[in-house]
Short mmCIF file of C-alpha atoms in Angstrom, two decimals:
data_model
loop_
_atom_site.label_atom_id
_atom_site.label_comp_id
_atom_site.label_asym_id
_atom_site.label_seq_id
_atom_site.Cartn_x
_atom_site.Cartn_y
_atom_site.Cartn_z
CA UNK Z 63 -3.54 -5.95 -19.93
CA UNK Z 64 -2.42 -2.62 -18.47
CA UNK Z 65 0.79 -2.16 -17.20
CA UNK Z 66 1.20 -1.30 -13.59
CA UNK Z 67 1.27 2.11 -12.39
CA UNK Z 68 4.32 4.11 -10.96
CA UNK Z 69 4.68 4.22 -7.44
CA UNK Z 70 4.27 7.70 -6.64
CA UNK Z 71 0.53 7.51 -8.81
CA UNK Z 72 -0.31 4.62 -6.39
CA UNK Z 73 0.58 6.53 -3.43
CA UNK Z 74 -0.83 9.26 -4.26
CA UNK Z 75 -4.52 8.27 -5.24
CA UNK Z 76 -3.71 6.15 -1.25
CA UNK Z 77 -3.53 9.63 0.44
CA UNK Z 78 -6.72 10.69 0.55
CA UNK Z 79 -8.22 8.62 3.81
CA UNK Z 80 -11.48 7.89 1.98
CA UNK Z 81 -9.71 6.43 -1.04
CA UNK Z 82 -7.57 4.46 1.04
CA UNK Z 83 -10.46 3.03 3.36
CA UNK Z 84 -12.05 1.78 -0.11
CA UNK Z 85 -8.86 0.02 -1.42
CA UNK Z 86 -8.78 -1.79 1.83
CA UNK Z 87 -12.41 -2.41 2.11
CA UNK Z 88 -11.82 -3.94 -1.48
CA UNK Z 89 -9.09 -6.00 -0.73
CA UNK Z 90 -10.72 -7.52 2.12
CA UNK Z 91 -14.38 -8.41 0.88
CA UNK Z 92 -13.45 -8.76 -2.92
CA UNK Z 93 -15.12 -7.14 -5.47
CA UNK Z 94 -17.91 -5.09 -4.77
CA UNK Z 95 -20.42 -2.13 -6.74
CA UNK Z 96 -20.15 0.91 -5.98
CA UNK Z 97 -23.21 1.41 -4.40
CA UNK Z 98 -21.89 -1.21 -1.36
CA UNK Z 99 -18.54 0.73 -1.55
CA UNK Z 100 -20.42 4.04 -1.05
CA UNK Z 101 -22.94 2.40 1.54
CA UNK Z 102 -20.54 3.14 4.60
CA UNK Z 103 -19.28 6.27 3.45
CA UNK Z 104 -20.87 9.71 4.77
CA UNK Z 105 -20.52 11.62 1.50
CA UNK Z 106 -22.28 11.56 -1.24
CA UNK Z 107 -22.34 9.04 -3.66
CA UNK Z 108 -21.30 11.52 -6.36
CA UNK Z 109 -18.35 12.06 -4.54
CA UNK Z 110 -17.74 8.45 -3.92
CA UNK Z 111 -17.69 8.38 -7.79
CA UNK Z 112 -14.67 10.72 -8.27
CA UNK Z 113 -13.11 8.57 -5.66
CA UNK Z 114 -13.40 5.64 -7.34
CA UNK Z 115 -12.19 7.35 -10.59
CA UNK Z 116 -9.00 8.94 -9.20
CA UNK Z 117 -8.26 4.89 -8.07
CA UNK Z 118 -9.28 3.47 -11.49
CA UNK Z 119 -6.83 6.45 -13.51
CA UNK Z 120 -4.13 5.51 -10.93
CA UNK Z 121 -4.60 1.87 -11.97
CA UNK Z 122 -5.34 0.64 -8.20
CA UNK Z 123 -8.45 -0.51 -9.05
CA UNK Z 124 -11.04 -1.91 -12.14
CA UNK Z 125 -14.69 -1.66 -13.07
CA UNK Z 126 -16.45 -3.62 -14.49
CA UNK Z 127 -20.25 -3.96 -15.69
CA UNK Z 128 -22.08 -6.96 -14.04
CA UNK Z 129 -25.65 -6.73 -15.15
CA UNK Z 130 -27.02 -3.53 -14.00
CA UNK Z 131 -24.16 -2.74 -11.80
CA UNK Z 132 -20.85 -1.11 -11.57
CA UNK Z 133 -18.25 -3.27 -10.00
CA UNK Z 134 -15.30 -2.24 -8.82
CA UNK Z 135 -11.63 -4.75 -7.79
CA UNK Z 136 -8.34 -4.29 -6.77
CA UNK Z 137 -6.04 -4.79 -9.73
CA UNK Z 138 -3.36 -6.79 -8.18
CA UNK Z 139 -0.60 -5.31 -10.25
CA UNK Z 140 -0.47 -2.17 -8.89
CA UNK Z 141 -0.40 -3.42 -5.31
CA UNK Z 142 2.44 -5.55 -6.35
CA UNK Z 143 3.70 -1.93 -7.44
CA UNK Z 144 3.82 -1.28 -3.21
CA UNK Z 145 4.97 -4.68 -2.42
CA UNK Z 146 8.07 -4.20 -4.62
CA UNK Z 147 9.00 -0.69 -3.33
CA UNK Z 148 8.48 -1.71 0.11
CA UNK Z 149 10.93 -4.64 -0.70
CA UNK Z 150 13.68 -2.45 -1.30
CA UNK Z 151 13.29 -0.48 1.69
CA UNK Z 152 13.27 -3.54 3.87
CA UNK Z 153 16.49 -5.27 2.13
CA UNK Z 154 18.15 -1.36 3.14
CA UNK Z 155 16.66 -1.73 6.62
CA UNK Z 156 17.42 -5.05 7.35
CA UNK Z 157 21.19 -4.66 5.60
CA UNK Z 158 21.29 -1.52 8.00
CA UNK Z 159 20.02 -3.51 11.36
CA UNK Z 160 22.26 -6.42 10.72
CA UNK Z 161 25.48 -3.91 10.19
CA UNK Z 162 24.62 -2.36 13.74
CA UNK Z 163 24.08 -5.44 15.29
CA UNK Z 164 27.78 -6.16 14.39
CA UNK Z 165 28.90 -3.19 15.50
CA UNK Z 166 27.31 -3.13 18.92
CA UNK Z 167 28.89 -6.81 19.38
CA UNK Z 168 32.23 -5.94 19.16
CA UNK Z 169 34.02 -5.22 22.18
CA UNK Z 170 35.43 -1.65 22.62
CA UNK Z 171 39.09 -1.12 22.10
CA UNK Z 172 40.28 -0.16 25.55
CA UNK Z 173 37.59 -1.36 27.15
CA UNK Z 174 37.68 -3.61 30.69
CA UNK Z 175 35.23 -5.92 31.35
CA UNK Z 176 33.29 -3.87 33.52
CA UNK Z 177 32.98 -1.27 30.89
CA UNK Z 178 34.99 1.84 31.58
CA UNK Z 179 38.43 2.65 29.92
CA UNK Z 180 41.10 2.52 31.81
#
């Protein structure tokens, strides 16, 4: 089994809009050849090709032969690649949030009740 890819590969084969609107459309409906992936696509199916192979050498996604057709899936791994970097920004967000919230609840040294120093 392939490892997963680096981060930075998996965001950057995700910039391109087109590329991104096929991972999603794959993660949704499941697999799927890439004549349906191309199907809603205005470009050319050529084109839909290098897509697909600029996700499959960033790892994002696998293809397979099914009889007569090419089918393509999400590998899972490399959006677990997202889910974990996302994870440590949320921990740092969250941490961050929580150390505000403390901060803001404290009264203000000098401070009256109504709010202005006296």
């Amino acid at each position: 089994m392939p490892l997963a890819p680096a981060v930075t590969t998996v965001f950057g084969a995700l910039s391109d809009p087109t590329r991104l609107a096929i991972v999603e459309r794959l993660l949704t409906e499941g697999e799927r050849s890439a004549g349906e992936i191309a199907a809603p696509f205005s470009i050319s199916k050529p084109a839909i090709s290098k897509h697909l192979r600029v996700l499959e050498d960033a790892g994002l996604i696998e293809r397979h032969v099914d009889r007569q057709w090419r089918v393509c899936r999400v590998r899972p791994e490399a959006i677990q690649v997202i889910d974990d970097w996302m994870s440590e920004y949320k921990k740092f967000w969250h941490g961050s949030f929580d150390r505000l919230e403390k901060i803001l609840a404290r009264p203000e040294e000098g401070s009256s009740q109504n709010g202005r120093s006296d």
